[in-house]
Amino acid sequence: MSHPSPTVAPKVVLITGASSGIGEATARRLAAAGHHLFLGARRTDRLAALAEDIGARAGSAVPHALDVTDPTSVRSFVAAAHDRYGRVDVLVNNAGVMPLSRLDALRVDEWNRMIDVNLRGVLHGIAAVLPLMQAQRSGHIVNVSSVSGLRVDPTAAVYSATKHAVRALSEGLRQESRELRVTVISPGLTRSELTGSIGDSAVKGAVEGQMGIAIPAAAIGEAVHYAITQPADVDVNELVVRPTAQG
């Protein structure tokens, strides 16, 4: 916890998919800056361990079970945070899966899983926090997309489709909002557990072969910190963060 104190008041920040990777790194970075973290994921044992470690380092973090594909679970997650703190300042929609494959492999269940987590999960988060933020007349929604939301590569057609959709709905929300801030963060190759969801062994091997140039998840946590600590009248709409060596 060696980062300096923030120049803004501590915020109540909700993070989905917080048990590993970008979610965990973001939680650690924001806790180090003095923010209050409400952490959601399905792996509650890992969430509890993360919250305990943050607390041991003088940070503030509360774990809560969350399945972003279930709108009731998302509403309960947001309501619990609001009940505890009386407000919700930031939602980081981070939960995601990436089971890449060629379309002609017809891995339809994996396509549906990506749509459910990567797109519907983001929509469920927005639906749960938007009324609260509108009532507060302030709030910040950070949606984690991907450089795959800017381009399409072989084996990534459905994944890219979900991430393009996240960028589109984020821009729509931004244009509809005059008191809320909306940020899209698009990571490039980043060290995380996303490759673990790839069921096609050939594709998984090819992706893992590229990970030598991957940046740490902490780089994305730093981007989230930058976006949420800007002055209230400054909305950082989009950040693309990728390895210098990535094509």
PDB file of N, CA, C and O in Angstrom, residues 25-95:
ATOM      1  N   ALA A  25      -6.639  -6.930  -9.513  1.00  0.00           N
ATOM      2  CA  ALA A  25      -5.627  -5.873  -9.585  1.00  0.00           C
ATOM      3  C   ALA A  25      -6.256  -4.497  -9.404  1.00  0.00           C
ATOM      4  O   ALA A  25      -5.679  -3.619  -8.746  1.00  0.00           O
ATOM      5  N   THR A  26      -7.434  -4.300  -9.968  1.00  0.00           N
ATOM      6  CA  THR A  26      -8.135  -3.026  -9.799  1.00  0.00           C
ATOM      7  C   THR A  26      -8.521  -2.817  -8.343  1.00  0.00           C
ATOM      8  O   THR A  26      -8.377  -1.716  -7.798  1.00  0.00           O
ATOM      9  N   ALA A  27      -9.003  -3.870  -7.702  1.00  0.00           N
ATOM     10  CA  ALA A  27      -9.366  -3.767  -6.294  1.00  0.00           C
ATOM     11  C   ALA A  27      -8.158  -3.369  -5.448  1.00  0.00           C
ATOM     12  O   ALA A  27      -8.253  -2.486  -4.582  1.00  0.00           O
ATOM     13  N   ARG A  28      -7.046  -3.988  -5.696  1.00  0.00           N
ATOM     14  CA  ARG A  28      -5.837  -3.674  -4.909  1.00  0.00           C
ATOM     15  C   ARG A  28      -5.389  -2.231  -5.143  1.00  0.00           C
ATOM     16  O   ARG A  28      -5.007  -1.530  -4.200  1.00  0.00           O
ATOM     17  N   ARG A  29      -5.448  -1.791  -6.390  1.00  0.00           N
ATOM     18  CA  ARG A  29      -5.009  -0.419  -6.690  1.00  0.00           C
ATOM     19  C   ARG A  29      -5.934   0.606  -6.041  1.00  0.00           C
ATOM     20  O   ARG A  29      -5.475   1.595  -5.448  1.00  0.00           O
ATOM     21  N   LEU A  30      -7.233   0.393  -6.138  1.00  0.00           N
ATOM     22  CA  LEU A  30      -8.164   1.378  -5.597  1.00  0.00           C
ATOM     23  C   LEU A  30      -8.201   1.349  -4.074  1.00  0.00           C
ATOM     24  O   LEU A  30      -8.371   2.383  -3.432  1.00  0.00           O
ATOM     25  N   ALA A  31      -8.036   0.163  -3.495  1.00  0.00           N
ATOM     26  CA  ALA A  31      -7.955   0.087  -2.037  1.00  0.00           C
ATOM     27  C   ALA A  31      -6.723   0.825  -1.537  1.00  0.00           C
ATOM     28  O   ALA A  31      -6.769   1.524  -0.516  1.00  0.00           O
ATOM     29  N   ALA A  32      -5.611   0.689  -2.267  1.00  0.00           N
ATOM     30  CA  ALA A  32      -4.389   1.394  -1.883  1.00  0.00           C
ATOM     31  C   ALA A  32      -4.570   2.901  -1.931  1.00  0.00           C
ATOM     32  O   ALA A  32      -3.911   3.640  -1.189  1.00  0.00           O
ATOM     33  N   ALA A  33      -5.472   3.363  -2.794  1.00  0.00           N
ATOM     34  CA  ALA A  33      -5.736   4.799  -2.915  1.00  0.00           C
ATOM     35  C   ALA A  33      -6.782   5.291  -1.924  1.00  0.00           C
ATOM     36  O   ALA A  33      -7.136   6.467  -1.935  1.00  0.00           O
ATOM     37  N   GLY A  34      -7.300   4.389  -1.094  1.00  0.00           N
ATOM     38  CA  GLY A  34      -8.207   4.814  -0.037  1.00  0.00           C
ATOM     39  C   GLY A  34      -9.677   4.677  -0.333  1.00  0.00           C
ATOM     40  O   GLY A  34     -10.516   5.127   0.454  1.00  0.00           O
ATOM     41  N   HIS A  35     -10.029   4.048  -1.453  1.00  0.00           N
ATOM     42  CA  HIS A  35     -11.439   3.886  -1.792  1.00  0.00           C
ATOM     43  C   HIS A  35     -12.035   2.679  -1.066  1.00  0.00           C
ATOM     44  O   HIS A  35     -11.312   1.782  -0.627  1.00  0.00           O
ATOM     45  N   HIS A  36     -13.360   2.655  -0.951  1.00  0.00           N
ATOM     46  CA  HIS A  36     -14.073   1.560  -0.303  1.00  0.00           C
ATOM     47  C   HIS A  36     -14.536   0.581  -1.383  1.00  0.00           C
ATOM     48  O   HIS A  36     -15.321   0.955  -2.267  1.00  0.00           O
ATOM     49  N   LEU A  37     -14.081  -0.659  -1.307  1.00  0.00           N
ATOM     50  CA  LEU A  37     -14.338  -1.633  -2.348  1.00  0.00           C
ATOM     51  C   LEU A  37     -15.429  -2.616  -1.929  1.00  0.00           C
ATOM     52  O   LEU A  37     -15.421  -3.131  -0.810  1.00  0.00           O
ATOM     53  N   PHE A  38     -16.348  -2.870  -2.846  1.00  0.00           N
ATOM     54  CA  PHE A  38     -17.364  -3.905  -2.683  1.00  0.00           C
ATOM     55  C   PHE A  38     -17.144  -4.867  -3.832  1.00  0.00           C
ATOM     56  O   PHE A  38     -17.329  -4.498  -5.001  1.00  0.00           O
ATOM     57  N   LEU A  39     -16.708  -6.080  -3.513  1.00  0.00           N
ATOM     58  CA  LEU A  39     -16.162  -6.989  -4.511  1.00  0.00           C
ATOM     59  C   LEU A  39     -17.102  -8.143  -4.796  1.00  0.00           C
ATOM     60  O   LEU A  39     -17.558  -8.829  -3.877  1.00  0.00           O
ATOM     61  N   GLY A  40     -17.388  -8.377  -6.073  1.00  0.00           N
ATOM     62  CA  GLY A  40     -18.304  -9.435  -6.454  1.00  0.00           C
ATOM     63  C   GLY A  40     -17.675 -10.451  -7.388  1.00  0.00           C
ATOM     64  O   GLY A  40     -16.900 -10.095  -8.282  1.00  0.00           O
ATOM     65  N   ALA A  41     -18.000 -11.723  -7.182  1.00  0.00           N
ATOM     66  CA  ALA A  41     -17.584 -12.817  -8.057  1.00  0.00           C
ATOM     67  C   ALA A  41     -18.259 -14.090  -7.582  1.00  0.00           C
ATOM     68  O   ALA A  41     -18.832 -14.132  -6.490  1.00  0.00           O
ATOM     69  N   ARG A  42     -18.170 -15.136  -8.394  1.00  0.00           N
ATOM     70  CA  ARG A  42     -18.743 -16.417  -7.986  1.00  0.00           C
ATOM     71  C   ARG A  42     -17.829 -17.159  -7.023  1.00  0.00           C
ATOM     72  O   ARG A  42     -18.308 -17.903  -6.172  1.00  0.00           O
ATOM     73  N   ARG A  43     -16.522 -16.969  -7.149  1.00  0.00           N
ATOM     74  CA  ARG A  43     -15.565 -17.700  -6.300  1.00  0.00           C
ATOM     75  C   ARG A  43     -15.399 -16.952  -4.973  1.00  0.00           C
ATOM     76  O   ARG A  43     -14.468 -16.176  -4.774  1.00  0.00           O
ATOM     77  N   THR A  44     -16.305 -17.214  -4.071  1.00  0.00           N
ATOM     78  CA  THR A  44     -16.367 -16.451  -2.826  1.00  0.00           C
ATOM     79  C   THR A  44     -15.175 -16.712  -1.916  1.00  0.00           C
ATOM     80  O   THR A  44     -14.806 -15.843  -1.126  1.00  0.00           O
ATOM     81  N   ASP A  45     -14.564 -17.893  -2.023  1.00  0.00           N
ATOM     82  CA  ASP A  45     -13.386 -18.162  -1.200  1.00  0.00           C
ATOM     83  C   ASP A  45     -12.231 -17.248  -1.597  1.00  0.00           C
ATOM     84  O   ASP A  45     -11.536 -16.690  -0.728  1.00  0.00           O
ATOM     85  N   ARG A  46     -12.051 -17.060  -2.877  1.00  0.00           N
ATOM     86  CA  ARG A  46     -10.981 -16.168  -3.339  1.00  0.00           C
ATOM     87  C   ARG A  46     -11.309 -14.710  -3.037  1.00  0.00           C
ATOM     88  O   ARG A  46     -10.415 -13.926  -2.703  1.00  0.00           O
ATOM     89  N   LEU A  47     -12.579 -14.360  -3.159  1.00  0.00           N
ATOM     90  CA  LEU A  47     -12.985 -12.995  -2.796  1.00  0.00           C
ATOM     91  C   LEU A  47     -12.689 -12.710  -1.336  1.00  0.00           C
ATOM     92  O   LEU A  47     -12.169 -11.648  -0.991  1.00  0.00           O
ATOM     93  N   ALA A  48     -13.046 -13.667  -0.466  1.00  0.00           N
ATOM     94  CA  ALA A  48     -12.827 -13.480   0.967  1.00  0.00           C
ATOM     95  C   ALA A  48     -11.345 -13.324   1.270  1.00  0.00           C
ATOM     96  O   ALA A  48     -10.952 -12.475   2.089  1.00  0.00           O
ATOM     97  N   ALA A  49     -10.508 -14.129   0.609  1.00  0.00           N
ATOM     98  CA  ALA A  49      -9.062 -14.029   0.835  1.00  0.00           C
ATOM     99  C   ALA A  49      -8.529 -12.681   0.362  1.00  0.00           C
ATOM    100  O   ALA A  49      -7.668 -12.069   1.022  1.00  0.00           O
ATOM    101  N   LEU A  50      -9.033 -12.199  -0.771  1.00  0.00           N
ATOM    102  CA  LEU A  50      -8.605 -10.892  -1.280  1.00  0.00           C
ATOM    103  C   LEU A  50      -9.015  -9.779  -0.328  1.00  0.00           C
ATOM    104  O   LEU A  50      -8.206  -8.901   0.000  1.00  0.00           O
ATOM    105  N   ALA A  51     -10.261  -9.797   0.122  1.00  0.00           N
ATOM    106  CA  ALA A  51     -10.732  -8.763   1.038  1.00  0.00           C
ATOM    107  C   ALA A  51      -9.945  -8.783   2.339  1.00  0.00           C
ATOM    108  O   ALA A  51      -9.610  -7.735   2.900  1.00  0.00           O
ATOM    109  N   GLU A  52      -9.623  -9.987   2.816  1.00  0.00           N
ATOM    110  CA  GLU A  52      -8.842 -10.103   4.060  1.00  0.00           C
ATOM    111  C   GLU A  52      -7.445  -9.517   3.873  1.00  0.00           C
ATOM    112  O   GLU A  52      -6.935  -8.806   4.742  1.00  0.00           O
ATOM    113  N   ASP A  53      -6.843  -9.796   2.726  1.00  0.00           N
ATOM    114  CA  ASP A  53      -5.497  -9.277   2.465  1.00  0.00           C
ATOM    115  C   ASP A  53      -5.515  -7.762   2.328  1.00  0.00           C
ATOM    116  O   ASP A  53      -4.622  -7.071   2.841  1.00  0.00           O
ATOM    117  N   ILE A  54      -6.525  -7.229   1.648  1.00  0.00           N
ATOM    118  CA  ILE A  54      -6.645  -5.771   1.535  1.00  0.00           C
ATOM    119  C   ILE A  54      -6.828  -5.155   2.912  1.00  0.00           C
ATOM    120  O   ILE A  54      -6.205  -4.139   3.246  1.00  0.00           O
ATOM    121  N   GLY A  55      -7.660  -5.775   3.744  1.00  0.00           N
ATOM    122  CA  GLY A  55      -7.860  -5.267   5.096  1.00  0.00           C
ATOM    123  C   GLY A  55      -6.594  -5.290   5.921  1.00  0.00           C
ATOM    124  O   GLY A  55      -6.337  -4.371   6.709  1.00  0.00           O
ATOM    125  N   ALA A  56      -5.775  -6.323   5.739  1.00  0.00           N
ATOM    126  CA  ALA A  56      -4.521  -6.423   6.474  1.00  0.00           C
ATOM    127  C   ALA A  56      -3.539  -5.328   6.078  1.00  0.00           C
ATOM    128  O   ALA A  56      -2.604  -5.016   6.836  1.00  0.00           O
ATOM    129  N   ARG A  57      -3.765  -4.750   4.907  1.00  0.00           N
ATOM    130  CA  ARG A  57      -2.908  -3.665   4.424  1.00  0.00           C
ATOM    131  C   ARG A  57      -3.570  -2.302   4.616  1.00  0.00           C
ATOM    132  O   ARG A  57      -3.250  -1.338   3.935  1.00  0.00           O
ATOM    133  N   ALA A  58      -4.519  -2.255   5.521  1.00  0.00           N
ATOM    134  CA  ALA A  58      -5.219  -1.018   5.903  1.00  0.00           C
ATOM    135  C   ALA A  58      -6.176  -0.525   4.830  1.00  0.00           C
ATOM    136  O   ALA A  58      -6.573   0.639   4.833  1.00  0.00           O
ATOM    137  N   GLY A  59      -6.576  -1.401   3.924  1.00  0.00           N
ATOM    138  CA  GLY A  59      -7.560  -1.033   2.915  1.00  0.00           C
ATOM    139  C   GLY A  59      -8.956  -1.416   3.361  1.00  0.00           C
ATOM    140  O   GLY A  59      -9.168  -2.027   4.413  1.00  0.00           O
ATOM    141  N   SER A  60      -9.935  -1.070   2.542  1.00  0.00           N
ATOM    142  CA  SER A  60     -11.342  -1.316   2.847  1.00  0.00           C
ATOM    143  C   SER A  60     -11.966  -2.111   1.708  1.00  0.00           C
ATOM    144  O   SER A  60     -12.096  -1.611   0.591  1.00  0.00           O
ATOM    145  N   ALA A  61     -12.354  -3.381   1.997  1.00  0.00           N
ATOM    146  CA  ALA A  61     -12.942  -4.221   0.957  1.00  0.00           C
ATOM    147  C   ALA A  61     -13.918  -5.206   1.582  1.00  0.00           C
ATOM    148  O   ALA A  61     -13.622  -5.805   2.618  1.00  0.00           O
ATOM    149  N   VAL A  62     -15.066  -5.367   0.942  1.00  0.00           N
ATOM    150  CA  VAL A  62     -16.107  -6.294   1.403  1.00  0.00           C
ATOM    151  C   VAL A  62     -16.407  -7.266   0.271  1.00  0.00           C
ATOM    152  O   VAL A  62     -16.707  -6.833  -0.847  1.00  0.00           O
ATOM    153  N   PRO A  63     -16.345  -8.578   0.518  1.00  0.00           N
ATOM    154  CA  PRO A  63     -16.680  -9.559  -0.514  1.00  0.00           C
ATOM    155  C   PRO A  63     -18.168  -9.874  -0.535  1.00  0.00           C
ATOM    156  O   PRO A  63     -18.833  -9.827   0.504  1.00  0.00           O
ATOM    157  N   HIS A  64     -18.671 -10.198  -1.715  1.00  0.00           N
ATOM    158  CA  HIS A  64     -20.094 -10.541  -1.836  1.00  0.00           C
ATOM    159  C   HIS A  64     -20.271 -11.462  -3.031  1.00  0.00           C
ATOM    160  O   HIS A  64     -19.752 -11.200  -4.114  1.00  0.00           O
ATOM    161  N   ALA A  65     -20.997 -12.554  -2.845  1.00  0.00           N
ATOM    162  CA  ALA A  65     -21.241 -13.491  -3.940  1.00  0.00           C
ATOM    163  C   ALA A  65     -21.985 -12.796  -5.082  1.00  0.00           C
ATOM    164  O   ALA A  65     -22.907 -12.017  -4.849  1.00  0.00           O
ATOM    165  N   LEU A  66     -21.580 -13.101  -6.311  1.00  0.00           N
ATOM    166  CA  LEU A  66     -22.192 -12.435  -7.462  1.00  0.00           C
ATOM    167  C   LEU A  66     -22.097 -13.319  -8.694  1.00  0.00           C
ATOM    168  O   LEU A  66     -21.028 -13.846  -9.023  1.00  0.00           O
ATOM    169  N   ASP A  67     -23.198 -13.450  -9.397  1.00  0.00           N
ATOM    170  CA  ASP A  67     -23.251 -14.074 -10.716  1.00  0.00           C
ATOM    171  C   ASP A  67     -23.850 -13.039 -11.655  1.00  0.00           C
ATOM    172  O   ASP A  67     -25.054 -12.764 -11.609  1.00  0.00           O
ATOM    173  N   VAL A  68     -23.025 -12.458 -12.518  1.00  0.00           N
ATOM    174  CA  VAL A  68     -23.506 -11.352 -13.352  1.00  0.00           C
ATOM    175  C   VAL A  68     -24.530 -11.796 -14.384  1.00  0.00           C
ATOM    176  O   VAL A  68     -25.229 -10.956 -14.957  1.00  0.00           O
ATOM    177  N   THR A  69     -24.629 -13.092 -14.644  1.00  0.00           N
ATOM    178  CA  THR A  69     -25.628 -13.561 -15.608  1.00  0.00           C
ATOM    179  C   THR A  69     -27.026 -13.607 -15.003  1.00  0.00           C
ATOM    180  O   THR A  69     -28.002 -13.792 -15.741  1.00  0.00           O
ATOM    181  N   ASP A  70     -27.122 -13.435 -13.691  1.00  0.00           N
ATOM    182  CA  ASP A  70     -28.395 -13.496 -12.975  1.00  0.00           C
ATOM    183  C   ASP A  70     -28.768 -12.085 -12.506  1.00  0.00           C
ATOM    184  O   ASP A  70     -28.139 -11.554 -11.593  1.00  0.00           O
ATOM    185  N   PRO A  71     -29.785 -11.462 -13.105  1.00  0.00           N
ATOM    186  CA  PRO A  71     -30.112 -10.086 -12.724  1.00  0.00           C
ATOM    187  C   PRO A  71     -30.496  -9.946 -11.255  1.00  0.00           C
ATOM    188  O   PRO A  71     -30.224  -8.913 -10.643  1.00  0.00           O
ATOM    189  N   THR A  72     -31.086 -10.977 -10.664  1.00  0.00           N
ATOM    190  CA  THR A  72     -31.426 -10.916  -9.242  1.00  0.00           C
ATOM    191  C   THR A  72     -30.166 -10.861  -8.393  1.00  0.00           C
ATOM    192  O   THR A  72     -30.086 -10.105  -7.414  1.00  0.00           O
ATOM    193  N   SER A  73     -29.158 -11.650  -8.770  1.00  0.00           N
ATOM    194  CA  SER A  73     -27.884 -11.635  -8.055  1.00  0.00           C
ATOM    195  C   SER A  73     -27.226 -10.262  -8.158  1.00  0.00           C
ATOM    196  O   SER A  73     -26.683  -9.749  -7.176  1.00  0.00           O
ATOM    197  N   VAL A  74     -27.280  -9.664  -9.332  1.00  0.00           N
ATOM    198  CA  VAL A  74     -26.665  -8.342  -9.522  1.00  0.00           C
ATOM    199  C   VAL A  74     -27.400  -7.288  -8.702  1.00  0.00           C
ATOM    200  O   VAL A  74     -26.777  -6.435  -8.055  1.00  0.00           O
ATOM    201  N   ARG A  75     -28.712  -7.340  -8.714  1.00  0.00           N
ATOM    202  CA  ARG A  75     -29.477  -6.375  -7.915  1.00  0.00           C
ATOM    203  C   ARG A  75     -29.169  -6.530  -6.422  1.00  0.00           C
ATOM    204  O   ARG A  75     -29.033  -5.526  -5.704  1.00  0.00           O
ATOM    205  N   SER A  76     -29.044  -7.762  -5.957  1.00  0.00           N
ATOM    206  CA  SER A  76     -28.724  -7.998  -4.550  1.00  0.00           C
ATOM    207  C   SER A  76     -27.333  -7.477  -4.206  1.00  0.00           C
ATOM    208  O   SER A  76     -27.118  -6.912  -3.125  1.00  0.00           O
ATOM    209  N   PHE A  77     -26.401  -7.664  -5.106  1.00  0.00           N
ATOM    210  CA  PHE A  77     -25.028  -7.170  -4.929  1.00  0.00           C
ATOM    211  C   PHE A  77     -25.014  -5.653  -4.775  1.00  0.00           C
ATOM    212  O   PHE A  77     -24.426  -5.100  -3.828  1.00  0.00           O
ATOM    213  N   VAL A  78     -25.698  -4.969  -5.671  1.00  0.00           N
ATOM    214  CA  VAL A  78     -25.736  -3.506  -5.634  1.00  0.00           C
ATOM    215  C   VAL A  78     -26.490  -3.018  -4.404  1.00  0.00           C
ATOM    216  O   VAL A  78     -26.066  -2.074  -3.719  1.00  0.00           O
ATOM    217  N   ALA A  79     -27.605  -3.664  -4.086  1.00  0.00           N
ATOM    218  CA  ALA A  79     -28.400  -3.260  -2.921  1.00  0.00           C
ATOM    219  C   ALA A  79     -27.604  -3.429  -1.634  1.00  0.00           C
ATOM    220  O   ALA A  79     -27.685  -2.586  -0.728  1.00  0.00           O
ATOM    221  N   ALA A  80     -26.831  -4.504  -1.540  1.00  0.00           N
ATOM    222  CA  ALA A  80     -26.032  -4.727  -0.333  1.00  0.00           C
ATOM    223  C   ALA A  80     -24.974  -3.647  -0.172  1.00  0.00           C
ATOM    224  O   ALA A  80     -24.716  -3.173   0.946  1.00  0.00           O
ATOM    225  N   ALA A  81     -24.364  -3.240  -1.274  1.00  0.00           N
ATOM    226  CA  ALA A  81     -23.375  -2.165  -1.203  1.00  0.00           C
ATOM    227  C   ALA A  81     -24.035  -0.851  -0.795  1.00  0.00           C
ATOM    228  O   ALA A  81     -23.503  -0.106   0.047  1.00  0.00           O
ATOM    229  N   HIS A  82     -25.189  -0.577  -1.380  1.00  0.00           N
ATOM    230  CA  HIS A  82     -25.894   0.668  -1.058  1.00  0.00           C
ATOM    231  C   HIS A  82     -26.360   0.667   0.398  1.00  0.00           C
ATOM    232  O   HIS A  82     -26.278   1.697   1.088  1.00  0.00           O
ATOM    233  N   ASP A  83     -26.831  -0.473   0.883  1.00  0.00           N
ATOM    234  CA  ASP A  83     -27.253  -0.563   2.277  1.00  0.00           C
ATOM    235  C   ASP A  83     -26.081  -0.312   3.225  1.00  0.00           C
ATOM    236  O   ASP A  83     -26.247   0.315   4.282  1.00  0.00           O
ATOM    237  N   ARG A  84     -24.925  -0.778   2.850  1.00  0.00           N
ATOM    238  CA  ARG A  84     -23.751  -0.645   3.719  1.00  0.00           C
ATOM    239  C   ARG A  84     -23.205   0.775   3.734  1.00  0.00           C
ATOM    240  O   ARG A  84     -22.845   1.308   4.784  1.00  0.00           O
ATOM    241  N   TYR A  85     -23.136   1.408   2.564  1.00  0.00           N
ATOM    242  CA  TYR A  85     -22.450   2.695   2.456  1.00  0.00           C
ATOM    243  C   TYR A  85     -23.388   3.884   2.231  1.00  0.00           C
ATOM    244  O   TYR A  85     -22.957   5.039   2.350  1.00  0.00           O
ATOM    245  N   GLY A  86     -24.618   3.620   1.824  1.00  0.00           N
ATOM    246  CA  GLY A  86     -25.555   4.703   1.568  1.00  0.00           C
ATOM    247  C   GLY A  86     -25.410   5.345   0.210  1.00  0.00           C
ATOM    248  O   GLY A  86     -26.134   6.296  -0.112  1.00  0.00           O
ATOM    249  N   ARG A  87     -24.514   4.820  -0.609  1.00  0.00           N
ATOM    250  CA  ARG A  87     -24.320   5.369  -1.950  1.00  0.00           C
ATOM    251  C   ARG A  87     -23.521   4.363  -2.784  1.00  0.00           C
ATOM    252  O   ARG A  87     -22.896   3.445  -2.248  1.00  0.00           O
ATOM    253  N   VAL A  88     -23.532   4.569  -4.079  1.00  0.00           N
ATOM    254  CA  VAL A  88     -22.703   3.810  -5.016  1.00  0.00           C
ATOM    255  C   VAL A  88     -22.086   4.826  -5.960  1.00  0.00           C
ATOM    256  O   VAL A  88     -22.794   5.461  -6.745  1.00  0.00           O
ATOM    257  N   ASP A  89     -20.788   4.999  -5.869  1.00  0.00           N
ATOM    258  CA  ASP A  89     -20.119   6.018  -6.687  1.00  0.00           C
ATOM    259  C   ASP A  89     -19.634   5.486  -8.024  1.00  0.00           C
ATOM    260  O   ASP A  89     -19.704   6.180  -9.038  1.00  0.00           O
ATOM    261  N   VAL A  90     -19.116   4.258  -8.012  1.00  0.00           N
ATOM    262  CA  VAL A  90     -18.505   3.695  -9.227  1.00  0.00           C
ATOM    263  C   VAL A  90     -18.890   2.226  -9.348  1.00  0.00           C
ATOM    264  O   VAL A  90     -18.857   1.478  -8.362  1.00  0.00           O
ATOM    265  N   LEU A  91     -19.257   1.812 -10.553  1.00  0.00           N
ATOM    266  CA  LEU A  91     -19.383   0.396 -10.874  1.00  0.00           C
ATOM    267  C   LEU A  91     -18.357   0.065 -11.946  1.00  0.00           C
ATOM    268  O   LEU A  91     -18.343   0.698 -13.007  1.00  0.00           O
ATOM    269  N   VAL A  92     -17.511  -0.922 -11.668  1.00  0.00           N
ATOM    270  CA  VAL A  92     -16.574  -1.424 -12.663  1.00  0.00           C
ATOM    271  C   VAL A  92     -17.116  -2.760 -13.166  1.00  0.00           C
ATOM    272  O   VAL A  92     -17.050  -3.782 -12.474  1.00  0.00           O
ATOM    273  N   ASN A  93     -17.681  -2.744 -14.368  1.00  0.00           N
ATOM    274  CA  ASN A  93     -18.197  -3.961 -15.004  1.00  0.00           C
ATOM    275  C   ASN A  93     -17.021  -4.692 -15.637  1.00  0.00           C
ATOM    276  O   ASN A  93     -16.647  -4.426 -16.787  1.00  0.00           O
ATOM    277  N   ASN A  94     -16.437  -5.608 -14.889  1.00  0.00           N
ATOM    278  CA  ASN A  94     -15.210  -6.256 -15.335  1.00  0.00           C
ATOM    279  C   ASN A  94     -15.381  -7.731 -15.680  1.00  0.00           C
ATOM    280  O   ASN A  94     -14.611  -8.265 -16.473  1.00  0.00           O
ATOM    281  N   ALA A  95     -16.372  -8.400 -15.116  1.00  0.00           N
ATOM    282  CA  ALA A  95     -16.500  -9.843 -15.323  1.00  0.00           C
ATOM    283  C   ALA A  95     -16.562 -10.175 -16.812  1.00  0.00           C
ATOM    284  O   ALA A  95     -17.268  -9.514 -17.578  1.00  0.00           O
TER     285      ALA A  95
END
